[in-house]
Coordinates of C-alpha atoms in Angstrom, one line a residue:
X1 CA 0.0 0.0 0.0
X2 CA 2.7 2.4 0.7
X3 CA 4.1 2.2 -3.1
X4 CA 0.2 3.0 -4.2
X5 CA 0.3 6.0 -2.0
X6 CA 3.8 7.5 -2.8
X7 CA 2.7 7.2 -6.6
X8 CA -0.4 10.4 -5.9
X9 CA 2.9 12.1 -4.9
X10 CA 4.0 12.4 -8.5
X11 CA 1.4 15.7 -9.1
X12 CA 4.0 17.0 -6.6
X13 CA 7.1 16.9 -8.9
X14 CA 9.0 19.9 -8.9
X15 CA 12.7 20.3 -11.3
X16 CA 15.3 18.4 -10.1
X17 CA 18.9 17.8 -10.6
X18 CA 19.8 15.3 -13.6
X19 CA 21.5 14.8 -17.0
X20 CA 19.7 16.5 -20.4
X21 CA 17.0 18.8 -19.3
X22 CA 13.7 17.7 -21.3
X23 CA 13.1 21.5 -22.4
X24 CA 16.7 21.5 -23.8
X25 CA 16.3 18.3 -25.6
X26 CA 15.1 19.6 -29.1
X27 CA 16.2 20.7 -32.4
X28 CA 16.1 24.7 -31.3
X29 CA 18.2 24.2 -28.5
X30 CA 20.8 21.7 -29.8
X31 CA 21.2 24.5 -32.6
X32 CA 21.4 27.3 -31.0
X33 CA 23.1 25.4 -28.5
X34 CA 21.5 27.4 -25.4
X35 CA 19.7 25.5 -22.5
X36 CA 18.4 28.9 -20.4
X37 CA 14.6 27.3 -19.5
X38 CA 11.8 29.6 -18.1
X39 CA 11.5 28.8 -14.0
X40 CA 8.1 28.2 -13.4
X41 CA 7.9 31.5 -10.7
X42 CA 8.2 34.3 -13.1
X43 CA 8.2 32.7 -16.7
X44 CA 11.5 34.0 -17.1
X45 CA 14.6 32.1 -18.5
X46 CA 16.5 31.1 -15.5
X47 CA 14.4 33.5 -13.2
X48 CA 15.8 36.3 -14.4
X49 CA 13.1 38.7 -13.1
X50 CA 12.8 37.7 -10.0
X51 CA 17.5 37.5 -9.6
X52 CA 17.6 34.0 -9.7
X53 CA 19.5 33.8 -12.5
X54 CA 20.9 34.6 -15.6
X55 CA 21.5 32.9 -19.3
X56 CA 24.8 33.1 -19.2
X57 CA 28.5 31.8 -21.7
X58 CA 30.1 28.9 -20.4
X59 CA 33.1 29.4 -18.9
X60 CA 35.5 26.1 -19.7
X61 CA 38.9 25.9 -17.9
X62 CA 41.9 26.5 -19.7
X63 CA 44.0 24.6 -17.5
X64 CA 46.1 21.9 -19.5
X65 CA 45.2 18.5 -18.8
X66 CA 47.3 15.3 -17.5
X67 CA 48.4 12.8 -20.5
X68 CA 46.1 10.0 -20.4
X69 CA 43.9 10.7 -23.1
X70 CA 45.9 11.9 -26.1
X71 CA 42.9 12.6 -28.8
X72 CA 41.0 16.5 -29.2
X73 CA 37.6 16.9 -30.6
X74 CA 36.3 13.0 -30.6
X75 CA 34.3 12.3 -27.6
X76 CA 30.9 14.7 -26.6
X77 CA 32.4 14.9 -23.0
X78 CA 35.4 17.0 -23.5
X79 CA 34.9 20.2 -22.3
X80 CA 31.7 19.3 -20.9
X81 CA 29.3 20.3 -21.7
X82 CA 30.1 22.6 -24.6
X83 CA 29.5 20.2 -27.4
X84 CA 25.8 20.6 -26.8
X85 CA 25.5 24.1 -24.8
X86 CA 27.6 26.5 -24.8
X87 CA 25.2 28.6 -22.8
X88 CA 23.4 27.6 -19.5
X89 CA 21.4 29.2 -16.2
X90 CA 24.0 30.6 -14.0
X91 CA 22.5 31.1 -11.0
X92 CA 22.5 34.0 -8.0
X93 CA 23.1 33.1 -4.3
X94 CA 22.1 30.6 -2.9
X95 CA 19.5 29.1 -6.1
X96 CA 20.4 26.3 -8.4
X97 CA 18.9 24.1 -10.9
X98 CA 18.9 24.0 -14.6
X99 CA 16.3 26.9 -14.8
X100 CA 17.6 28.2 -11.1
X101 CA 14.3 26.6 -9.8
X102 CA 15.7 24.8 -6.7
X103 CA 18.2 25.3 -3.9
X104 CA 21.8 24.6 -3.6
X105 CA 22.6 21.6 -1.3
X106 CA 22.5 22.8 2.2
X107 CA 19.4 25.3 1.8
X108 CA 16.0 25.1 1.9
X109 CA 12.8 27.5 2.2
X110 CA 11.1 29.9 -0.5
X111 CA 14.2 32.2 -0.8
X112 CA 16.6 29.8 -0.5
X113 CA 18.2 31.4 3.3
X114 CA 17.3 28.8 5.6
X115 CA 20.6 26.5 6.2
X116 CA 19.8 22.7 7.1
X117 CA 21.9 20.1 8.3
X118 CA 20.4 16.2 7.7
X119 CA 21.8 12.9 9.2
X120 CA 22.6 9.9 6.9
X121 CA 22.1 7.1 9.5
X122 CA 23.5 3.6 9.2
X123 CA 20.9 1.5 7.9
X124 CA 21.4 -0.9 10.8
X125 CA 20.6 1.8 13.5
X126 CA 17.0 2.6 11.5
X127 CA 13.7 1.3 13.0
X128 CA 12.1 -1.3 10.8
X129 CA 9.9 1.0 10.1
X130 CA 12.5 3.6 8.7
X131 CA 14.0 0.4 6.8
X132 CA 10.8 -0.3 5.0
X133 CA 10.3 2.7 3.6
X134 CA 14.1 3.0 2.6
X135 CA 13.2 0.1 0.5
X136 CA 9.5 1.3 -0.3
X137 CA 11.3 4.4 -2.1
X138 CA 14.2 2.7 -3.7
X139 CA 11.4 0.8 -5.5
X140 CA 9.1 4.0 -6.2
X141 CA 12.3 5.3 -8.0
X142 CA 12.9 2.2 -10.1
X143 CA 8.8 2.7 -11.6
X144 CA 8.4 6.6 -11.8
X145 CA 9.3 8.3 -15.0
X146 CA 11.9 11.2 -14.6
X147 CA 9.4 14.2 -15.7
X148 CA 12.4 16.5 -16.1
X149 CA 14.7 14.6 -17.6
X150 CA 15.7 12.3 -20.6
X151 CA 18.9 10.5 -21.8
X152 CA 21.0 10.5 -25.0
X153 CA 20.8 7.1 -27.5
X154 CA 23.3 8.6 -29.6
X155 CA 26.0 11.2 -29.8
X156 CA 26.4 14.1 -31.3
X157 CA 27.4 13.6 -34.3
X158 CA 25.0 10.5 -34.7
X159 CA 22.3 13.4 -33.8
X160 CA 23.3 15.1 -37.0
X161 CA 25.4 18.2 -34.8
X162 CA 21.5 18.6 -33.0
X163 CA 19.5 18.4 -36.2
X164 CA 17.9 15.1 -35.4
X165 CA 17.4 14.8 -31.4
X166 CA 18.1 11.4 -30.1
X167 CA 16.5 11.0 -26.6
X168 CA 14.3 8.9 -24.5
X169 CA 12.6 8.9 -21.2
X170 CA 14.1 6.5 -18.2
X171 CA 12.4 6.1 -14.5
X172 CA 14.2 8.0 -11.8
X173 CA 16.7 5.0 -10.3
X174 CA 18.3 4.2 -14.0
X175 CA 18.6 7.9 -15.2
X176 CA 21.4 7.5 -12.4
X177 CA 22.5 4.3 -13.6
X178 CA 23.2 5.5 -17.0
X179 CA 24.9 8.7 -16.0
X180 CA 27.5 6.8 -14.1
X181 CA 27.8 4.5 -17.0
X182 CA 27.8 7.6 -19.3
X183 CA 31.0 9.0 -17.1
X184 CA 33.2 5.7 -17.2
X185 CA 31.7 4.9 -20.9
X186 CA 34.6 4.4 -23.2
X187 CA 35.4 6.7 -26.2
X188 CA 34.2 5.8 -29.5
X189 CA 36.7 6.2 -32.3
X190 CA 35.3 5.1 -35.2
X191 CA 35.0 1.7 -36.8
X192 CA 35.6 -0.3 -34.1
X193 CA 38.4 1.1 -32.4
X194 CA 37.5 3.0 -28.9
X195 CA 40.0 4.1 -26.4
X196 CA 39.4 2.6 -23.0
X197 CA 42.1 5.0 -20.6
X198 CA 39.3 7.5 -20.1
X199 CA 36.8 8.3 -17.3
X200 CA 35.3 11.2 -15.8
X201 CA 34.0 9.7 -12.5
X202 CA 36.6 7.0 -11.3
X203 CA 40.7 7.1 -11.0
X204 CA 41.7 10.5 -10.8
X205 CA 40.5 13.2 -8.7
X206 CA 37.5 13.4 -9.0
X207 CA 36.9 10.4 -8.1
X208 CA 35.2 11.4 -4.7
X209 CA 33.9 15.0 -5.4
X210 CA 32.2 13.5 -8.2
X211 CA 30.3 10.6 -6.2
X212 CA 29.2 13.0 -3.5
X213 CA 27.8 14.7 -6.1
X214 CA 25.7 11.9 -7.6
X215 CA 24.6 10.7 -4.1
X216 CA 23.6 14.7 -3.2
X217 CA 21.4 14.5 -6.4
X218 CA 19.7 10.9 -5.8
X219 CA 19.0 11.7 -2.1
X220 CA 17.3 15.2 -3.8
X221 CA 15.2 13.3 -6.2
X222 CA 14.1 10.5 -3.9
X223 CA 13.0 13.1 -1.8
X224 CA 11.3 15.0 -4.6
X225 CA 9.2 11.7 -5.8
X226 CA 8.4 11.1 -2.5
X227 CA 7.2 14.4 -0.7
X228 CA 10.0 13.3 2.2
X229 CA 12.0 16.2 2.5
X230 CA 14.1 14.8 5.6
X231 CA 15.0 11.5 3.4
X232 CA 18.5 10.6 3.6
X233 CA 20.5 8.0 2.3
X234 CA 21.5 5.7 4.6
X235 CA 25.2 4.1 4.7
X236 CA 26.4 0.3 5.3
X237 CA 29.8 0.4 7.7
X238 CA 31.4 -2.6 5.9
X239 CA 35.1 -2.3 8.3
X240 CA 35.6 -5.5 9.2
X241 CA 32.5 -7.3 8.0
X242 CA 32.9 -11.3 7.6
X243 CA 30.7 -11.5 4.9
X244 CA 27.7 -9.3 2.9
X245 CA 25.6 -8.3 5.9
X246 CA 23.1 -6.1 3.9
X247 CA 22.5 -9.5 1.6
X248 CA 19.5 -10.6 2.8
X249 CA 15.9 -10.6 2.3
X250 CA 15.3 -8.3 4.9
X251 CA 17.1 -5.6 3.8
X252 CA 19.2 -5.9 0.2
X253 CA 18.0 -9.4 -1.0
X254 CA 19.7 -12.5 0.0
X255 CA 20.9 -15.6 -2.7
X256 CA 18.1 -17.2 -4.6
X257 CA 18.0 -20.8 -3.4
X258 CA 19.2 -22.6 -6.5
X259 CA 21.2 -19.9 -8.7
X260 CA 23.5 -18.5 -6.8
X261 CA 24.1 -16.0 -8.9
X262 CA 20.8 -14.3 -8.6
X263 CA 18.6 -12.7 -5.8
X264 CA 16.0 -14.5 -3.8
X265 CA 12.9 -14.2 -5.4
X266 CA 11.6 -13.3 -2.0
X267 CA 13.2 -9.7 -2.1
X268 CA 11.8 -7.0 -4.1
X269 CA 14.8 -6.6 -6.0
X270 CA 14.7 -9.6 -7.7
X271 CA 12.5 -8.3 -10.4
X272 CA 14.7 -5.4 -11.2
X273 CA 16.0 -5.3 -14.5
X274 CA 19.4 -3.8 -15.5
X275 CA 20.8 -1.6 -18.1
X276 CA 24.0 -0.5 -19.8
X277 CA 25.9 -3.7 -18.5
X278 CA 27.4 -4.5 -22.0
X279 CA 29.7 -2.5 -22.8
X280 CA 31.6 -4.5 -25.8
X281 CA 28.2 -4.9 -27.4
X282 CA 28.1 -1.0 -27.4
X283 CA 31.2 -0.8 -28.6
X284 CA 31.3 -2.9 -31.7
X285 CA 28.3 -1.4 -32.4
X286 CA 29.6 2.3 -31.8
X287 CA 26.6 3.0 -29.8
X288 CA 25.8 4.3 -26.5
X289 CA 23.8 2.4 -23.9
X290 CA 20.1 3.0 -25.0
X291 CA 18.8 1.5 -21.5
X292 CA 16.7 -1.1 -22.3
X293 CA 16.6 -4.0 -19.6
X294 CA 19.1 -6.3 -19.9
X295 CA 18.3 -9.2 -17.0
X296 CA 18.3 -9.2 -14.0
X297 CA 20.5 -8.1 -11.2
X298 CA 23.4 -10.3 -10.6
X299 CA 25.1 -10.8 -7.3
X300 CA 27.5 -13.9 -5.7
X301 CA 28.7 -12.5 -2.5
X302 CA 31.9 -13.6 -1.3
X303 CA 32.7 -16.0 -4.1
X304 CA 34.9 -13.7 -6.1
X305 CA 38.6 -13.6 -7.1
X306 CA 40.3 -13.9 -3.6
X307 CA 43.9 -13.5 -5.3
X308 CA 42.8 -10.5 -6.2
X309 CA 40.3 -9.5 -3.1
X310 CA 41.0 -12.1 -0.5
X311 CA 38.8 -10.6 2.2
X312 CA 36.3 -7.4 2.8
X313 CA 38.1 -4.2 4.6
X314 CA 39.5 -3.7 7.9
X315 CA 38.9 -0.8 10.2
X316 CA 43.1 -1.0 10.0
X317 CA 42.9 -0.3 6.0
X318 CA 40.6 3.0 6.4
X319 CA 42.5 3.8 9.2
X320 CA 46.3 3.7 7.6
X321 CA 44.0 5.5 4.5
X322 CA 43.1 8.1 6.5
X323 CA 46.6 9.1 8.0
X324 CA 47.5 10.0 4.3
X325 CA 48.3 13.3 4.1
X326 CA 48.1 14.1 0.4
X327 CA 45.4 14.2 -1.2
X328 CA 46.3 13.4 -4.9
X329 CA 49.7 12.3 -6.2
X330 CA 51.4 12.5 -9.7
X331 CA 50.1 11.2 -12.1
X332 CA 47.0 11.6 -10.2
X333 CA 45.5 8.5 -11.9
X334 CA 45.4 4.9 -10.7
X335 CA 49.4 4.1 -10.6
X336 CA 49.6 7.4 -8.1
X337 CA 51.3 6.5 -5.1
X338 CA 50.7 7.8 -1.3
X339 CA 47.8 9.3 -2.6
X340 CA 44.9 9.0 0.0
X341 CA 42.1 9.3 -3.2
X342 CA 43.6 6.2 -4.6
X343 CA 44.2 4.2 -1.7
X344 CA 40.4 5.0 -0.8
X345 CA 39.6 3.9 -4.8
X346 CA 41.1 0.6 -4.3
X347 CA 44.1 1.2 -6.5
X348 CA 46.4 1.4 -4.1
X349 CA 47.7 -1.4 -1.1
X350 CA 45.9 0.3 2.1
X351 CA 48.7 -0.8 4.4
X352 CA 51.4 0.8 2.3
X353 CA 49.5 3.2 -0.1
X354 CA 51.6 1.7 -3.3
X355 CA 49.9 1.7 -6.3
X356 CA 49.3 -1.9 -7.3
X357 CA 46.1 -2.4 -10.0
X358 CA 46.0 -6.1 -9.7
X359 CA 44.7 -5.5 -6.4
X360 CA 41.5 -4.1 -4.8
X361 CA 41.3 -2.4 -1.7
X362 CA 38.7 -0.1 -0.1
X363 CA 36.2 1.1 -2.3
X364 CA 36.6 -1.3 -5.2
X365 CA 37.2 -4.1 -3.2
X366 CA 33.4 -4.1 -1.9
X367 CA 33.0 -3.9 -5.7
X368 CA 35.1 -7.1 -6.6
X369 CA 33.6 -8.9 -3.4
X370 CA 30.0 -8.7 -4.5
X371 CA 30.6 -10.8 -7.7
X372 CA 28.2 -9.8 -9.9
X373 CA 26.4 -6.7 -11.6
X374 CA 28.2 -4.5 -8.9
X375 CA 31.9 -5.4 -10.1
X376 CA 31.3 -4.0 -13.9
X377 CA 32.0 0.0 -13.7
X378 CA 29.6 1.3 -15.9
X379 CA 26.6 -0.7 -15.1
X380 CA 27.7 -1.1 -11.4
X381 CA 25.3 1.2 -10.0
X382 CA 22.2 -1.1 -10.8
X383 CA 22.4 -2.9 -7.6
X384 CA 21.1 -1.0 -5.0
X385 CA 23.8 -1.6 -2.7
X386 CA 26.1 0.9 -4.7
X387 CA 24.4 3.6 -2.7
X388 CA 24.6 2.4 1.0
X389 CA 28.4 1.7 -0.4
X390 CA 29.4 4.8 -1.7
X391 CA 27.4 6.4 1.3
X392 CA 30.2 5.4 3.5
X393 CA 32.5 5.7 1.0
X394 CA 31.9 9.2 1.2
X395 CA 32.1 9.2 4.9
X396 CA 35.5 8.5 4.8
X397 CA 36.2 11.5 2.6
X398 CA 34.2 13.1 5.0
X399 CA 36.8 11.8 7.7
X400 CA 39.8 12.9 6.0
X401 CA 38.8 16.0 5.4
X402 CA 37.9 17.5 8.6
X403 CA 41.2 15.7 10.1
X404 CA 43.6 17.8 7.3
X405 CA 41.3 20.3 7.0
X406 CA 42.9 20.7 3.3
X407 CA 42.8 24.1 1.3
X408 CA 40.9 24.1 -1.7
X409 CA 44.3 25.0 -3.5
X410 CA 45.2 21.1 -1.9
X411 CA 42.9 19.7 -5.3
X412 CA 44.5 19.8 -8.5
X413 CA 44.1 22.4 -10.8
X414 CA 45.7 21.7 -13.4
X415 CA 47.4 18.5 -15.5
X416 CA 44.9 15.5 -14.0
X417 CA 43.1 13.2 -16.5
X418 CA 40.5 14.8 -18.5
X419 CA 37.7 16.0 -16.5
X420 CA 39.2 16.1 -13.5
X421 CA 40.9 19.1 -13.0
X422 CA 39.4 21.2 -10.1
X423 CA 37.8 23.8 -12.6
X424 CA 36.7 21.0 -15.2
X425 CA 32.7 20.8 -15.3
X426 CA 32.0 17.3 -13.7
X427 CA 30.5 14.8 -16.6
X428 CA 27.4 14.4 -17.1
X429 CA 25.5 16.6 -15.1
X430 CA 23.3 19.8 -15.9
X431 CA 23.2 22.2 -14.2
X432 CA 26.9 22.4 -14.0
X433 CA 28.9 21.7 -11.0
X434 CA 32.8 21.8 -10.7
X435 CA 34.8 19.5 -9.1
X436 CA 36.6 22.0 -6.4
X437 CA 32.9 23.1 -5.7
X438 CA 32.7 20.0 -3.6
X439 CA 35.6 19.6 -1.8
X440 CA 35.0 20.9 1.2
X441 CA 33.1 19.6 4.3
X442 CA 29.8 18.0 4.0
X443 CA 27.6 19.9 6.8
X444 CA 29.1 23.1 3.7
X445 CA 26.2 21.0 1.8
X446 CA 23.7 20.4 4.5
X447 CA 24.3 16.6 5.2
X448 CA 26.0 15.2 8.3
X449 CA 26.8 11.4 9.0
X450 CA 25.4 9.9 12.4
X451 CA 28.6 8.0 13.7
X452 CA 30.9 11.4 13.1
X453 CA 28.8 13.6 15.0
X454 CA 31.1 13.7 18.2
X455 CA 30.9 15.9 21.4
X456 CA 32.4 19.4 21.3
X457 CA 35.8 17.9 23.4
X458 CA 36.0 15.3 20.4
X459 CA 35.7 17.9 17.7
X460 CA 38.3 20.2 19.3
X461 CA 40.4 17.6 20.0
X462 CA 40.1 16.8 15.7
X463 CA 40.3 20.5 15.4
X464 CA 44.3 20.2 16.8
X465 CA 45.0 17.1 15.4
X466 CA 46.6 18.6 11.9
X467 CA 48.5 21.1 13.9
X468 CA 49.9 18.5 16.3
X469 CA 50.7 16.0 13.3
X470 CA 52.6 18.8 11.7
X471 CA 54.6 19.7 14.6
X472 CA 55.5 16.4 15.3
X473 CA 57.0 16.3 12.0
X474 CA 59.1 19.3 12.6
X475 CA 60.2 18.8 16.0
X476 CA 63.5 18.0 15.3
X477 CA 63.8 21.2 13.6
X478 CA 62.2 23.5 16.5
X479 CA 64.3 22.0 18.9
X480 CA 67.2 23.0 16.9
X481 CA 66.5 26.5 16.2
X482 CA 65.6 26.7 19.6
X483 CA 69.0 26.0 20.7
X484 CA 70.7 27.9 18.0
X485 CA 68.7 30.6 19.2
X486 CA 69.5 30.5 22.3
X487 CA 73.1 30.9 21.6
X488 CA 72.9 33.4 19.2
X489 CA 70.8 35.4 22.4
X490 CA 73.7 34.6 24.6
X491 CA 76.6 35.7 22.5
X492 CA 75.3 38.7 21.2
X493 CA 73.8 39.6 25.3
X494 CA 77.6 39.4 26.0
X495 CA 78.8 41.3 23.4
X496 CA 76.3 44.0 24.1
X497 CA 77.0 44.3 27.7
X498 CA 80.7 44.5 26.6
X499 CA 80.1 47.3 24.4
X500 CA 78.4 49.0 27.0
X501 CA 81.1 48.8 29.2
X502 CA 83.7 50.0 26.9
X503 CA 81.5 53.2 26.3
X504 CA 80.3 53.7 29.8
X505 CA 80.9 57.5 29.0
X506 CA 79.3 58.4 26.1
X507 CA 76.3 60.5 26.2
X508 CA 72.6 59.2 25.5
X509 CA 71.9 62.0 23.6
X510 CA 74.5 61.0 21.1
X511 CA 73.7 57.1 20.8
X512 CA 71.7 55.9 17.6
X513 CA 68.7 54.6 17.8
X514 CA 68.9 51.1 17.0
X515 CA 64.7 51.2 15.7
X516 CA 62.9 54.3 15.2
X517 CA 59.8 54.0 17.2
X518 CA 57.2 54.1 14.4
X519 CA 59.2 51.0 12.4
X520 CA 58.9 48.9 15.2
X521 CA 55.6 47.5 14.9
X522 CA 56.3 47.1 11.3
X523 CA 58.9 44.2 11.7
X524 CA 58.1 40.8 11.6
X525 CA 59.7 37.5 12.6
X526 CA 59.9 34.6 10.6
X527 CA 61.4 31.2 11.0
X528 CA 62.9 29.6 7.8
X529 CA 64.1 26.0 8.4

């Protein structure tokens, strides 16, 4: 009963946050390659009368990127998203949206003023009441129609440069199935040639602002589609899990009894179809994902490679991951060492943060470990349990961050893999959002997670953390000048005193000043070591 009552919701549907804006997806606006839509409010493009916006230029970054993908002018995603706008809403304050109709993350009410702060729980601490409904929506999503947006079948040029549209409607859960398959796609070269070292969402990066992202959008339009504005996504703690505890019928579907394979057919997920899961067939064919159902969801818990991912992750792997201090390391991709982005991808050994590929760590071991429809990249995000995953993924960038507290200036801004640099538009969403926007803490974007919410004495003692680390790392040093610079005070106290001695008789009047009085507060001290 509860599905039949979310679905009078839908006359509630307000713009959300997507891929191709329906209104954008014709023949006028491929052409004049503009996507400024009219907000509802005022009938204005981007609610121009009423300051919520403006059409605006894109403005790309010039910033040169890293050397991985060695080709100009062949794939639809450089530059997003010029090949198909080259003008879009930008909006005023604290409004958002593709027509400036919504709120940016973190603000709510009819102006968009009033801040908010919402809890992602684990989904082991909700009632089973909470848990239900969890569910309930997940399978709302996977019926409803997206009313605002649609996805591309073909590319550009297979669209005739926007002369002949090529779009389709999708329900709400796949449109974000085939925008992370769209990110991590290959490129199409022609023929049947494609060039594989390319993705917009996974080893680089933006890796992690780009997943926060997503999951800020789906937690958004499950709460749209359902009228629930205090809907969060709830998060699975895998450290140290023995096996899939989420894989069961209660709460993620357990193993059908005699295809291992496949989900009990006592879960609600077992009649799920996916989409965009072949991606050779798309290849050879030069075609995009169209997302028609492919079969259903596959998953084999624990029965994967183990010479390759011989056991889930320990709270001793996040930990070591989060003692990293650098954020990204040349050449920022998945052979960068001491990185903490890549040891938290999977790419590199979480006990020595050394790049090693034909491993998988962290994130991508949860991947690897579930054996099925989750371990393929571009159609991984069909099982459900991506989100809970990358919910706690994210908590661990969460972690890091408020323990280094890094400057923006600490994300690259220039040579990463295409798309990743931290003024690059991230790939595919519209409106536009750039990578840097979103490294920074998450209650910045009005979500919190339940298990880091600590007591004030906890966060201060965070809060000194960083300085203490650093200084720890110096101490040697300080020590040093401190006894250096104690000498140096002795010697030159003696020599002073000397001097003084020697020229007991001269008058005060005639003695230099050694500062004039209204230099002194000018003078600073530094310490170069």
């Amino acid at each position: 009963m509860l599905l039949f009552a979310l679905g009078f919701l839908l006359v509630i549907l307000q713009p959300s946050t997507g891929q191709f804006p329906r209104v954008c997806a014709n023949v006028q606006s491929l052409l004049s390659k503009e996507c400024c839509p009219p907000w509802d409010g005022d009938g204005s493009p981007c609610g121009e009368l009423s300051s919520r916006g403006s059409c605006q230029n894109i403005l790309l970054s010039q910033a040169p990127l890293g050397p991985q993908f060695p080709f100009s002018g062949v794939d639809d995603r450089e530059d997003w998203p010029s090949v198909f706008y080259n003008r879009t809403c930008r909006c005023e304050g604290n409004f958002m949206g593709f027509n400036c109709g919504e709120c940016k993350f973190g603000f709510s009410g009819l102006n968009c003023t009033e801040r908010q702060v919402k809890t992602r729980r684990n989904i082991f601490q909700l009632t089973a009441s909470e848990k239900n409904k969890f569910l309930a929506y997940l399978n709302l999503a996977k019926s409803i129609p997206s009313q605002d947006y649609v996805i591309a079948t073909g590319t550009y040029a297979q669209m005739n440069n926007g002369s002949n549209p090529m779009f389709r409607d999708i329900n709400v859960y796949d449109l974000f199935v085939w925008m992370h398959y769209y990110a991590s796609r290959d490129t199409l070269l022609g023929g049947s040639n494609v060039w594989r070292d390319i993705d917009f969402a996974h080893e680089a990066p933006g890796f992690l602002p780009w997943h926060r992202v997503f999951l800020l959008m789906w937690e958004r339009q499950i709460q749209r589609i359902t009228g629930d504005e205090n809907f969060t996504i709830p998060y699975w703690d895998w450290r140290d899990a023995e096996d899939c505890e989420v894989c069961n019928d209660e709460y993620m579907g357990g193993r059908h009894p005699t295809n291992p394979n496949l989900l009990s057919p006592a879960s609600i997920f077992s009649s799920w179809q996916v989409i965009c899961t072949r991606s050779e067939e798309y290849n050879s064919q030069q075609a995009l994902c169209s997302a028609t159902s492919e079969g259903p969801i596959r998953r084999n818990p624990g029965n994967n490679d183990k010479s390759r991912t011989p056991r889930l992750p320990s709270s001793a792997d996040v930990e070591f991951c989060l003692s990293l201090t650098q954020y990204e390391s040349l050449p920022m991709d998945k052979m960068a060492n001491y990185s903490f982005r890549n040891t938290l991808e999977g790419f590199a050994d979480p006990q020595t943060a050394i790049s090693n590929p034909a491993q998988s760590g962290l994130h991508n071991a949860l991947h690897i470990y579930m054996n099925g429809s989750m371990s393929q990249v571009q159609g991984s995000a069909n099982d459900p349990i991506f989100v809970l995953h990358h919910a706690f993924v994210d908590s661990i960038f969460e972690r890091w961050l408020r323990r280094h507290r890094p400057m923006l200036e600490v994300y690259p801004a220039a040579n990463a893999p295409i798309g990743h640099n931290r003024e690059n538009y991230m790939v595919p969403f519209i409106p536009l959002y750039r990578n840097g926007e979103f490294f920074k803490p998450s209650r910045e974007l009005g979500y919190d997670y339940e298990y880091l919410q600590e007591p004030a004495l906890q966060s201060f003692q965070d809060f000194l953390t960083p300085y203490l680390q650093e200084a720890r790392q110096i101490w040697a040093w300080l020590v040093g000048a401190a006894v250096f610079g104690g000498i140096v005070t002795a010697v030159l106290t003696g020599l002073v005193r000397a001097c003084r001695k020697k020229k007991g008789g001269t008058s005060s009047e005639i003695q230099p000043l050694l500062i004039e009085s209204e230099d002194y507060n000018n003078i600073s001290y530094q310490s170069n070591f």
